[in-house]
Short mmCIF file of C-alpha atoms and ligand atoms in Angstrom, two decimals:
data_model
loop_
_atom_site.label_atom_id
_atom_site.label_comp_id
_atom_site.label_asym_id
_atom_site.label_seq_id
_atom_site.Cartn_x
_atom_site.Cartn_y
_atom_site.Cartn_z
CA UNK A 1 7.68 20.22 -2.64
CA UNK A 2 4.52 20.36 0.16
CA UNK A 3 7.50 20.87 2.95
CA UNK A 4 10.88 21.09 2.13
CA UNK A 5 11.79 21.53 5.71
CA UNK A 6 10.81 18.47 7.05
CA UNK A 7 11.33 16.52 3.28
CA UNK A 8 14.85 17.89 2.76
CA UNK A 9 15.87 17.37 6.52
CA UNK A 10 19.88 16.75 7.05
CA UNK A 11 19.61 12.92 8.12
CA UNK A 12 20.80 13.91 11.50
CA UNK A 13 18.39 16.21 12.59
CA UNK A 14 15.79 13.96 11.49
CA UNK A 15 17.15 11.21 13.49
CA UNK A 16 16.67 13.70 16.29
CA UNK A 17 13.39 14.36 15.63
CA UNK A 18 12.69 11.07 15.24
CA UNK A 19 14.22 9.74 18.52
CA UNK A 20 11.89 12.60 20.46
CA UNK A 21 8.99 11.68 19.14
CA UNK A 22 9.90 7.56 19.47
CA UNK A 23 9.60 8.06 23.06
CA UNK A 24 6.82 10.22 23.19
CA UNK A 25 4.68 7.77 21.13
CA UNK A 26 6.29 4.62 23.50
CA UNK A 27 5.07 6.74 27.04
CA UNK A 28 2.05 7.34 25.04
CA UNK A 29 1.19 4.04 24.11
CA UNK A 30 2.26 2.36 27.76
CA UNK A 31 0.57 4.78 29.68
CA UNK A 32 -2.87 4.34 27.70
CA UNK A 33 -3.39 1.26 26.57
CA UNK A 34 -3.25 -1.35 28.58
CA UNK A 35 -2.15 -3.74 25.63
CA UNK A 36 0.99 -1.79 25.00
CA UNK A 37 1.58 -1.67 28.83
CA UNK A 38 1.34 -5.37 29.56
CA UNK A 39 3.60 -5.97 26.26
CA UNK A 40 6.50 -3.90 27.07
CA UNK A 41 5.93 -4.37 30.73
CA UNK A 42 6.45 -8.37 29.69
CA UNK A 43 9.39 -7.35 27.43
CA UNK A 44 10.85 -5.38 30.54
CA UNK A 45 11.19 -2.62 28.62
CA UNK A 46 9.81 1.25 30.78
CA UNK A 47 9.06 3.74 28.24
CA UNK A 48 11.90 5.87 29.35
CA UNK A 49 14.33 2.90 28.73
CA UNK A 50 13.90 4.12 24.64
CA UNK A 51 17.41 6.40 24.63
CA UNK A 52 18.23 5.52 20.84
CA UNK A 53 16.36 4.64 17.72
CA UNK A 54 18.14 1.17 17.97
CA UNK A 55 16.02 0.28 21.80
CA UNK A 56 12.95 -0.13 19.60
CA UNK A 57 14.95 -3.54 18.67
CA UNK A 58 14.00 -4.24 22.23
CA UNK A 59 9.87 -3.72 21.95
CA UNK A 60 8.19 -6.87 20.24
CA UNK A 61 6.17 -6.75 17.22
CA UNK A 62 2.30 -6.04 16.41
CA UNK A 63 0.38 -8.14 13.79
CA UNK A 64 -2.97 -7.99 12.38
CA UNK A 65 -4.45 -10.49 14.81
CA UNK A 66 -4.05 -8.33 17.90
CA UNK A 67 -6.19 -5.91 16.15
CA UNK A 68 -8.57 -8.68 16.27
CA UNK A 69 -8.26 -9.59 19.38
CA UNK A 70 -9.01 -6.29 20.57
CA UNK A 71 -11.79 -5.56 18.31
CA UNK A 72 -13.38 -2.82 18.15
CA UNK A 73 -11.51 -0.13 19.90
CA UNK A 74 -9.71 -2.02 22.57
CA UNK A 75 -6.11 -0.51 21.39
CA UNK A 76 -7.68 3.16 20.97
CA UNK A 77 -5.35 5.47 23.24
CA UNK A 78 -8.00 8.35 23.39
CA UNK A 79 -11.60 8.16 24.74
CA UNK A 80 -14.30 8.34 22.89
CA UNK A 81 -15.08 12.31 22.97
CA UNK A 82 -11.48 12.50 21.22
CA UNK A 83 -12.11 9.99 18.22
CA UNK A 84 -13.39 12.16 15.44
CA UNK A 85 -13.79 9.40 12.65
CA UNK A 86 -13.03 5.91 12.21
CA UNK A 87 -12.08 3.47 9.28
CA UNK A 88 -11.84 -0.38 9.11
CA UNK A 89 -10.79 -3.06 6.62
CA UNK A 90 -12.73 -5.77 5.58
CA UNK A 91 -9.98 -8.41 5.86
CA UNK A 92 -9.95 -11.80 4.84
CA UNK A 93 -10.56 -13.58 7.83
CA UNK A 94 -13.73 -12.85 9.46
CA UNK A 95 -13.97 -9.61 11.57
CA UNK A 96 -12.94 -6.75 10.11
CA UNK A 97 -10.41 -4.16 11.62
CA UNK A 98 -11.34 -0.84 12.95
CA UNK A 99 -8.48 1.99 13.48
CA UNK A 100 -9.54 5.40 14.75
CA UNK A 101 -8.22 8.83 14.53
CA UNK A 102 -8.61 12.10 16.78
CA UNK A 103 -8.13 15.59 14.69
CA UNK A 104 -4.90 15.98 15.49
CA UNK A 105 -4.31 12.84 13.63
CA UNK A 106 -6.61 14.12 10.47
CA UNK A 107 -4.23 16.54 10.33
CA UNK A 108 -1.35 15.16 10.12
CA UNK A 109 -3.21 12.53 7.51
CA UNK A 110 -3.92 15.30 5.75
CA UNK A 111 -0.25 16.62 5.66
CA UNK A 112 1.22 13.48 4.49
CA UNK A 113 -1.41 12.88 1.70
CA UNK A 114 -0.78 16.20 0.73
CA UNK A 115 2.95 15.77 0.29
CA UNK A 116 2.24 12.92 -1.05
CA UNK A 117 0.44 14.51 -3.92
CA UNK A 118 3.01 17.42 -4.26
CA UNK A 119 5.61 14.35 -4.81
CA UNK A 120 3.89 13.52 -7.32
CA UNK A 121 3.61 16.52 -9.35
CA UNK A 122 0.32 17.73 -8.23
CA UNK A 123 -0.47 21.40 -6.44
CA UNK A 124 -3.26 23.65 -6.10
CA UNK A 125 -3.77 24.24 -10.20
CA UNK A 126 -4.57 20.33 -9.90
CA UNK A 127 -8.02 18.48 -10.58
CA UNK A 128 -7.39 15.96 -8.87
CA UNK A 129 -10.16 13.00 -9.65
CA UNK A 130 -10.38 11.05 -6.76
CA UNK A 131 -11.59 7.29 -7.70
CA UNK A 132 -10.71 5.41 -4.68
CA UNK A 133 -13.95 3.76 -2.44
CA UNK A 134 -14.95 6.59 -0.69
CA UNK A 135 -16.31 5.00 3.13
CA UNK A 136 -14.87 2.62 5.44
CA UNK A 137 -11.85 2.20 3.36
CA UNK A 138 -9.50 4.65 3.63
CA UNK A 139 -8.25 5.18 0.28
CA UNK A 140 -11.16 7.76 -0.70
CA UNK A 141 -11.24 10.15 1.97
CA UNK A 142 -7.44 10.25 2.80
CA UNK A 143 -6.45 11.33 -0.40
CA UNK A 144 -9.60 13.62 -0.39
CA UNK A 145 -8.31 15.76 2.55
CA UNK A 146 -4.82 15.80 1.26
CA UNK A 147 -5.70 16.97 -2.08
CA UNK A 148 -8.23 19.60 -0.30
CA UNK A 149 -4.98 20.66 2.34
CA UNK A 150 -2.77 21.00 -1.57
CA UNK A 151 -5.60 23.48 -2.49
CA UNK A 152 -6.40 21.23 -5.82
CA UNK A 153 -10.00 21.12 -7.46
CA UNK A 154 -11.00 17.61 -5.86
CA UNK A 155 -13.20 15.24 -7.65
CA UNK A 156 -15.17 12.79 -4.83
CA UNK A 157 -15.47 10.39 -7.83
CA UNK A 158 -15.34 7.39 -5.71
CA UNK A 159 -16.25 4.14 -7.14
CA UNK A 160 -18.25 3.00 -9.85
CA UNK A 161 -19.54 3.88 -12.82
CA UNK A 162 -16.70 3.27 -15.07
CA UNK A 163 -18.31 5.66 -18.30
CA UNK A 164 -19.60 8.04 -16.35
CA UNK A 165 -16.17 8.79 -14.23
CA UNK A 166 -14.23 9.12 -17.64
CA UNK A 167 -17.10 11.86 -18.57
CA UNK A 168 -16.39 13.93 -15.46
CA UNK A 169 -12.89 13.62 -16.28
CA UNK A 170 -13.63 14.92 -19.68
CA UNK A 171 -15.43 17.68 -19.04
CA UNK A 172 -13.60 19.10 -15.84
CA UNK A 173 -10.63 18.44 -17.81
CA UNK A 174 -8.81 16.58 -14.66
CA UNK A 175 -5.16 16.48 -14.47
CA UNK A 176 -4.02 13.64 -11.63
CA UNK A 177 -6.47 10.23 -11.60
CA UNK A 178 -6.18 8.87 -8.40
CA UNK A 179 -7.04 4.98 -7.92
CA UNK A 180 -6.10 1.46 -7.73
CA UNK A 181 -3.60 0.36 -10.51
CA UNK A 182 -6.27 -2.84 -11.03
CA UNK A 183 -9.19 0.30 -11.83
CA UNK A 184 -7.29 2.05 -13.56
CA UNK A 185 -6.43 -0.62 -16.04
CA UNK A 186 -10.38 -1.22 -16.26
CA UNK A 187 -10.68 2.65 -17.15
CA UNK A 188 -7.96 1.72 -20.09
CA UNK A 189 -10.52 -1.27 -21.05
CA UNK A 190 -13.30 0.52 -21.52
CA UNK A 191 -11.66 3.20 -23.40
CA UNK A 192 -10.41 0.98 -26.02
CA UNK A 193 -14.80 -0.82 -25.76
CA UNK A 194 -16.12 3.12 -26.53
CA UNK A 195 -13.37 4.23 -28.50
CA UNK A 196 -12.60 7.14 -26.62
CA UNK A 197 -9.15 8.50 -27.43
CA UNK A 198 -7.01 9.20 -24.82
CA UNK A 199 -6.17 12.86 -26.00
CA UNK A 200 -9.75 13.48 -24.72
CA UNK A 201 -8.55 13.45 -21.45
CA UNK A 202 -5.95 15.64 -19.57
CA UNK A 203 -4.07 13.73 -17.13
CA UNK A 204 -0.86 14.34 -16.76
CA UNK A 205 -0.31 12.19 -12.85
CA UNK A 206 -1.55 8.94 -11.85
CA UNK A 207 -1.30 7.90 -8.32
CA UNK A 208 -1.88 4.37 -7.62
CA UNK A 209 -1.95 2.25 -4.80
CA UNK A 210 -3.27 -0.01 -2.17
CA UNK A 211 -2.38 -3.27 -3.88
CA UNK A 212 1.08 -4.82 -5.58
CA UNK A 213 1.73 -3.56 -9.23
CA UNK A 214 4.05 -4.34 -11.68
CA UNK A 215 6.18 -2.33 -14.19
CA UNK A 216 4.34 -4.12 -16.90
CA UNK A 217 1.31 -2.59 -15.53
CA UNK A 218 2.96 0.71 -14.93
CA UNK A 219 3.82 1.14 -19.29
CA UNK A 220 0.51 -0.59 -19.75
CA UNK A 221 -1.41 2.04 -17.86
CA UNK A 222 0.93 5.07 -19.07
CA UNK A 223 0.70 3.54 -22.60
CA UNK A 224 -2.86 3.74 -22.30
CA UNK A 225 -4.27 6.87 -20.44
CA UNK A 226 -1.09 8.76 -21.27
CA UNK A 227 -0.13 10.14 -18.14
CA UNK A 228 2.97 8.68 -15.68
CA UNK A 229 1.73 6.38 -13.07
CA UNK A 230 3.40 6.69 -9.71
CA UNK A 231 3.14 4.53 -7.05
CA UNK A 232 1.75 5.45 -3.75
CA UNK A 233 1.29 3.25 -0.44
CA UNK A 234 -0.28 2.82 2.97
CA UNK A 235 -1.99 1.17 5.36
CA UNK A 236 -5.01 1.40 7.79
CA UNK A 237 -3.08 0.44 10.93
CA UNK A 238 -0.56 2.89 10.27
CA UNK A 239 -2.96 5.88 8.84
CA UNK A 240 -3.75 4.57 5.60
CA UNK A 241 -2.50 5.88 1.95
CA UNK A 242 0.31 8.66 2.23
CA UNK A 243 2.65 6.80 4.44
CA UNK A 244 5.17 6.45 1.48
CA UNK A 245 4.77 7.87 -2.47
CA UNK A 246 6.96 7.86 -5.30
CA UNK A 247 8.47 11.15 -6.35
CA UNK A 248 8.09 12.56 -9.94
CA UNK A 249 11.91 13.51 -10.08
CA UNK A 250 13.08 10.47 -9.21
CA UNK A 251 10.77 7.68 -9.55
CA UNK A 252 12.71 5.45 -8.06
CA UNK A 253 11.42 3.75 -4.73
CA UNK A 254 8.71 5.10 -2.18
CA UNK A 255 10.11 8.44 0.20
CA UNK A 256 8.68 7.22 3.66
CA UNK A 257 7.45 10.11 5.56
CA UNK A 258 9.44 9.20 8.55
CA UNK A 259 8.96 12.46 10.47
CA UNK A 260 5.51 10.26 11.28
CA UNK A 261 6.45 6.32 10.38
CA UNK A 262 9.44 5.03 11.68
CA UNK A 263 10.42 2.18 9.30
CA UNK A 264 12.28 -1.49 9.42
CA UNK A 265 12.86 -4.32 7.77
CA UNK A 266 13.17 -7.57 9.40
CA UNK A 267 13.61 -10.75 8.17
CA UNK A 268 10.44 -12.46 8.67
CA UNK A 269 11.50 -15.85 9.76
CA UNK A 270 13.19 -14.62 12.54
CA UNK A 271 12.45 -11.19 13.02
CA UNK A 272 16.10 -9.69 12.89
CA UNK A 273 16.19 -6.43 11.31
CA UNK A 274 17.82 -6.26 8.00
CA UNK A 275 20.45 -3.71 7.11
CA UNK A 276 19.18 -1.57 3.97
CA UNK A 277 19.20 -3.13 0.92
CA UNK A 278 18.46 -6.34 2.21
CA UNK A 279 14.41 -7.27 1.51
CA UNK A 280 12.19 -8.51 4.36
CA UNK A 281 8.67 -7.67 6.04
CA UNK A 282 7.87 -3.92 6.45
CA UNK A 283 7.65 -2.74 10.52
CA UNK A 284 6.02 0.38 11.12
CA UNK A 285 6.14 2.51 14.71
CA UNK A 286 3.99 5.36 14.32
CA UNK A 287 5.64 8.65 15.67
CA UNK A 288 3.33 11.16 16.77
CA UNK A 289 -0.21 9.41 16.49
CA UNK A 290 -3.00 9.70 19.40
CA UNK A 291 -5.80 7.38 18.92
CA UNK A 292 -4.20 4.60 17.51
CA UNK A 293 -0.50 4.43 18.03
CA UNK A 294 1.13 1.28 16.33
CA UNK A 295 4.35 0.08 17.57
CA UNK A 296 6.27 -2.50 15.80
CA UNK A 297 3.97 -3.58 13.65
CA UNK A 298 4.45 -6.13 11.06
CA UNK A 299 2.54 -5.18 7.57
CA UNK A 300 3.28 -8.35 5.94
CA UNK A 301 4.30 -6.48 2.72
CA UNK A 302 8.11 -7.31 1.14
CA UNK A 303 10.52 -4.61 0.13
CA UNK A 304 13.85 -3.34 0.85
CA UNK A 305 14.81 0.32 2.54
CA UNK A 306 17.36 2.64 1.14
CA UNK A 307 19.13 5.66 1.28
CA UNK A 308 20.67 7.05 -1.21
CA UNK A 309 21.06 10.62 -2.07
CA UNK A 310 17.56 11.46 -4.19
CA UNK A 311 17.35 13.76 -7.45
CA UNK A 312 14.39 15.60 -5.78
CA UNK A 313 16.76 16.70 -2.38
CA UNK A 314 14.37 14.51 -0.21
CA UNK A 315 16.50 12.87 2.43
CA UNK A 316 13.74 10.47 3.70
CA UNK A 317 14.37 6.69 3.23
CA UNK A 318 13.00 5.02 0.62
CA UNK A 319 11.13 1.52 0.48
CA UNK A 320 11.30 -0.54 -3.09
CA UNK A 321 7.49 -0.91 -5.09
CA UNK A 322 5.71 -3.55 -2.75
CA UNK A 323 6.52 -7.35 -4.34
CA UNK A 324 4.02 -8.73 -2.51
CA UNK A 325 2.78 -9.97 0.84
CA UNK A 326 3.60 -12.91 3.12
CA UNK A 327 -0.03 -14.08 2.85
CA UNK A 328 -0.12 -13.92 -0.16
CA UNK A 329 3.11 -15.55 -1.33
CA UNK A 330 2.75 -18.89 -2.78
CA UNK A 331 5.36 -21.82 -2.33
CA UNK A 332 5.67 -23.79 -5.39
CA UNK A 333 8.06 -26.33 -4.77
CA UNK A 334 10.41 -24.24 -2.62
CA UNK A 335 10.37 -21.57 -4.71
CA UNK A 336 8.32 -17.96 -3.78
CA UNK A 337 5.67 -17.22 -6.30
CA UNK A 338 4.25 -13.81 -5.81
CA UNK A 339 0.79 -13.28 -7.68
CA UNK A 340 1.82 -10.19 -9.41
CA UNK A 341 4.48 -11.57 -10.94
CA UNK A 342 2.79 -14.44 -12.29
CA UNK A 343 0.44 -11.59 -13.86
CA UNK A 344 3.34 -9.92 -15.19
CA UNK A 345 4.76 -12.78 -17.31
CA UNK A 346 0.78 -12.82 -18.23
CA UNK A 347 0.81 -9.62 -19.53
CA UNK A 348 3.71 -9.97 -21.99
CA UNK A 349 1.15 -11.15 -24.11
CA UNK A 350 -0.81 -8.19 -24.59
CA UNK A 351 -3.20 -7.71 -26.72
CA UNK A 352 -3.91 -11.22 -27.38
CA UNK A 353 -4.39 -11.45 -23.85
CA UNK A 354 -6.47 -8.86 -21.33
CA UNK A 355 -4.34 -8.78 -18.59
CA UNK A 356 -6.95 -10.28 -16.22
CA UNK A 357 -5.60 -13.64 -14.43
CA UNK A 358 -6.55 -15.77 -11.07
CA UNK A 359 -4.28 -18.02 -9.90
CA UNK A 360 -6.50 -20.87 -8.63
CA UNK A 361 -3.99 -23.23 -6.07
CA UNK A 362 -5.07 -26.90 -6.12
CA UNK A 363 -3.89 -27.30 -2.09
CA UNK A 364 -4.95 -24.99 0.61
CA UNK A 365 -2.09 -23.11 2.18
CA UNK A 366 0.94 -21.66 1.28
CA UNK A 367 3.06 -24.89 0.01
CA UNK A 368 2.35 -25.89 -3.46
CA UNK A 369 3.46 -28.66 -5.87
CA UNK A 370 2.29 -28.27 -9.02
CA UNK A 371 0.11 -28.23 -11.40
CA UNK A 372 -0.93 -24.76 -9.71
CA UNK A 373 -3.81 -23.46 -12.89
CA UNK A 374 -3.88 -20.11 -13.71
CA UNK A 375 -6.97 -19.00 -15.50
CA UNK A 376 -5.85 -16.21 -18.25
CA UNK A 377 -9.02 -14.15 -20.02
CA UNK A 378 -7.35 -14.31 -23.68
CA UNK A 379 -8.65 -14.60 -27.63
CA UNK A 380 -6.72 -17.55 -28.83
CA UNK A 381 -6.21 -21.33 -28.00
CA UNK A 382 -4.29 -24.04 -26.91
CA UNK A 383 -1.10 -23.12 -28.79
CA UNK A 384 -1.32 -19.80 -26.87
CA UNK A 385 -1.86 -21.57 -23.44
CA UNK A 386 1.50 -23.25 -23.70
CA UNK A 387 3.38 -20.51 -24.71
CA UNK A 388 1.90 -18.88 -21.31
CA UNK A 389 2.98 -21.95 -19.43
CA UNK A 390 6.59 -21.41 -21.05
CA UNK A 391 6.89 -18.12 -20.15
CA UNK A 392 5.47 -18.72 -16.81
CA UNK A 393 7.90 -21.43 -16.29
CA UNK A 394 10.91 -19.90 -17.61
CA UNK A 395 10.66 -16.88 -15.34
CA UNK A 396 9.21 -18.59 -12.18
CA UNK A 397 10.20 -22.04 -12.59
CA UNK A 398 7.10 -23.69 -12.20
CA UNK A 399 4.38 -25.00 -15.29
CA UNK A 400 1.43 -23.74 -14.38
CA UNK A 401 -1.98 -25.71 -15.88
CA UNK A 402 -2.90 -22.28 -18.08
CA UNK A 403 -6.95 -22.18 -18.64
CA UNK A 404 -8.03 -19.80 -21.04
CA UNK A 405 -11.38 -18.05 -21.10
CA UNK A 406 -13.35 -15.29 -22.64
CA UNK A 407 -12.64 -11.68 -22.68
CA UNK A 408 -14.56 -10.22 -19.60
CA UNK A 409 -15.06 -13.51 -17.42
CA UNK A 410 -13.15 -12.83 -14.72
CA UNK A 411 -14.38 -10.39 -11.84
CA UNK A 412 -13.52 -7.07 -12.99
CA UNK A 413 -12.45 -5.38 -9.20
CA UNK A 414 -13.01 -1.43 -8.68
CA UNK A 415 -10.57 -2.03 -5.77
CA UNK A 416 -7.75 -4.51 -4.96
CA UNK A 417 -8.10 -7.03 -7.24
CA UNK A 418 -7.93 -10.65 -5.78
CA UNK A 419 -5.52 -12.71 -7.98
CA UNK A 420 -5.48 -15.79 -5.99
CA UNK A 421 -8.61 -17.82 -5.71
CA UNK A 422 -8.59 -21.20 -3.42
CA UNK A 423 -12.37 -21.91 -4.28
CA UNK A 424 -10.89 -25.08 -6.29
CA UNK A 425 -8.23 -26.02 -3.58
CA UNK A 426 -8.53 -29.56 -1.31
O1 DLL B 501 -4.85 0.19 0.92
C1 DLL B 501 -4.39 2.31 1.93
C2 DLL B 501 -4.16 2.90 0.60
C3 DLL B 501 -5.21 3.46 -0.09
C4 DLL B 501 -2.89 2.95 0.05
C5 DLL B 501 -5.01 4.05 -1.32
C6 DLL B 501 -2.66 3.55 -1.17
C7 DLL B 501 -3.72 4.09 -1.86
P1 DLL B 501 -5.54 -1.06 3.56
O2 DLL B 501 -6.85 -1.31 2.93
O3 DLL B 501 -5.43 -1.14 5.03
O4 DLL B 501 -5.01 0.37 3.20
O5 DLL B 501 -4.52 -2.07 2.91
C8 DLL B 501 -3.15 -1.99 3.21
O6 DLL B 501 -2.56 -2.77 0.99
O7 DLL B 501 -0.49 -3.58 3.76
C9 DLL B 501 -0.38 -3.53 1.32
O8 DLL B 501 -0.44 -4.94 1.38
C10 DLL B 501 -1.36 -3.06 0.28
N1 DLL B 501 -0.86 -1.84 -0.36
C11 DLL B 501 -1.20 -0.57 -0.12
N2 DLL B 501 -0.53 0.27 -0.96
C12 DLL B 501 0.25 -0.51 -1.75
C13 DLL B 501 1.17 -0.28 -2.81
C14 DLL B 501 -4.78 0.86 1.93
N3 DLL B 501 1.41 0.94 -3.27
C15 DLL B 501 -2.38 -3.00 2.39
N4 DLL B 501 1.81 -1.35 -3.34
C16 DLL B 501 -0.89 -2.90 2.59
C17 DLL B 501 1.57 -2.59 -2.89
C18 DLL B 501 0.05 -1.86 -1.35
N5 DLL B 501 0.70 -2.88 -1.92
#
């Protein structure tokens, strides 16, 4: 464990801790940005008004579009001498996103992704191969600095390259692989193309993240590099990956690092916060960072909190593996179709299928009536389309038109992989 003080903290004292630093990061915020000062100022809320955890019920939410409203650096609480790096995120819908970061908050990046790696097995006998986009994205260089902080051989694979990355982890014989589930399941593919066996490699860890992934893909992945896939999460807004990871002990759920992100859930209808257990939209409050402090702020991702005792002794709350997000959710006839799960069922069908789908909606929006296609990269034919469209419908009640096509047709992603494609959509 990176810090058992902090991960192993008695529940109250962390509550404590927590509560401090709540109003620190409020008074913070207010004071600085004038954003955060006309919003709580609206909400009648004053900074020193925050005398329990619960007051932040009282402090209305953040959502991506504020960011954009205040692009670049409008909600930066530092000035520009302090900011020693930026990232951003390309986003859907037109300008991109920039967050910023003094050192102070490096560090603390750095600390995080560092326990996050520990969680996961690693330490500073690691080779740790590092193929997340190194650049704007944050994926690359956060895990970078926390394997560099666990003292780890670090590999700056990046991107790319697919053959020549499983070389380097050949030859400097690397131990954790750490990358989108989506890449690493393209590594798998092109070990089975070159025949290279996986007992040619040495990985023991895999720590993947940054989009929604399955269990299916989880034994898929294990089955094929032979290592144990853990799941690890984050976001730019609130730092970026090594807000939450799955430990090896217990594998079970996401420990939140909630010395730094204070967690809810709320229902996102009507933004109540659910009680643990209950699943909703993830709200972060960030805790002790300077340049850009987040309070409230909605992530549009669905899970469920919880605390039960762990195996590991960590007494942080836990978050359930990421279903899916808002935007992304489809509504086929009333009923909530999440893209990974359609690729799930999909998958079943390994190894007639690949595993590769897009989900190409007929309407634009979120409301759908069938037929809703979904275009499945498989070697067979029609008889293997509607046993698809039976599966599909038998665990997501809806029939789905299935389209089959080649092996290798469908954009292969290095990154998050796009399953839902509205080019066809009126
Ligand atoms: O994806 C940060 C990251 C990098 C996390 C590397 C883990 C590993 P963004 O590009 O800002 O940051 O995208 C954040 O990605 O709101 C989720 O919707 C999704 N996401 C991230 N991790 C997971 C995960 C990085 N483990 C958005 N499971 C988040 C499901 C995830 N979704």
């Amino acid at each position: 464990m990176w810090n058992p003080a902090v991960e192993t903290m008695p529940r109250s004292g962390l509550r404590e801790l927590q509560l401090d630093r709540l109003r620190w990061s409020v008074r913070w915020a207010y004071d600085r940005v004038p954003f955060h000062k006309r919003r709580l100022d609206a909400a009648r809320v004053a900074p020193d008004e925050i005398r329990s955890l619960d007051d932040l019920r009282r402090l209305p939410f953040m959502v991506k579009a504020d960011l954009r409203d205040n692009y670049p650096t409008g909600l930066f609480a530092v000035p520009h001498e302090e900011i020693v790096r930026i990232h951003a995120s390309s986003g859907t819908k037109g300008k991109p996103t920039i967050v910023g970061y003094t050192r102070e908050d490096i560090e603390t990046w750095a600390e995080v992704c560092a326990r996050s790696l520990a969680c996961g097995g690693a330490d500073d006998r690691s080779v740790i191969h590092i193929a997340y986009g190194y650049g704007l994205f944050t994926g690359g260089l956060g895990i970078h600095f926390g394997s560099e902080r666990l003292g780890a051989l670090t590999v700056p694979a990046s991107g790319g390259n697919t053959l020549r990355q499983l070389t380097l982890m050949q030859d400097l014989a690397a131990t954790v692989l750490c990358c989108t589930p989506s890449y690493a399941l393209n590594i798998a593919e092109t070990m089975r193309e070159r025949g290279i066996e996986r007992s040619s490699l040495a990985l023991t860890v895999g720590v993947f993240g940054a989009e929604p992934w399955t269990v299916g893909m989880r034994e898929e992945i294990e089955r094929a590099l032979g290592l144990r896939a853990l799941d690890i999460y984050g976001l730019s807004e609130v730092m970026g990956p090594g807000v939450s990871m799955e430990s090896a002990d217990d594998r079970d759920g996401l420990f939140i690092w909630e010395d730094h992100f204070y967690p809810e859930v709320i229902d996102p209808a009507s933004g109540e916060v659910l009680p643990y257990g209950d699943e909703g939209e993830l709200v972060f409050t960030t805790l002790t960072k300077r340049a850009f402090p987040v309070l409230r702020y909605r992530t549009g991702d669905i899970c469920a909190l919880f605390a039960e005792p762990s195996r590991s002794g960590r007494t942080m709350v836990r978050m359930t593996k990421v279903k899916g997000r808002t935007d992304d959710m489809l509504i086929v006839r009333g009923v909530n179709v999440f893209p990974a799960a359609v690729r799930e069922v999909v998958a079943r069908f390994q190894p007639r299928v690949t595993g590769a789908i897009q989900i190409r909606p007929r309407q634009r929006g979120v409301k759908q009536d069938p037929p809703l296609a979904v275009v499945v990269e498989a070697d067979g034919d029609g008889a293997l389309a509607g046993e698809i469209g039976k599966a599909i419908r038998d665990a997501l009640v809806f029939t789905p038109e299935v389209r089959l096509v080649k092996p290798q047709s469908l954009p292969r992603s290095e990154y998050k992989s796009k399953l839902v494609d509205f080019s066809e959509a009126t």
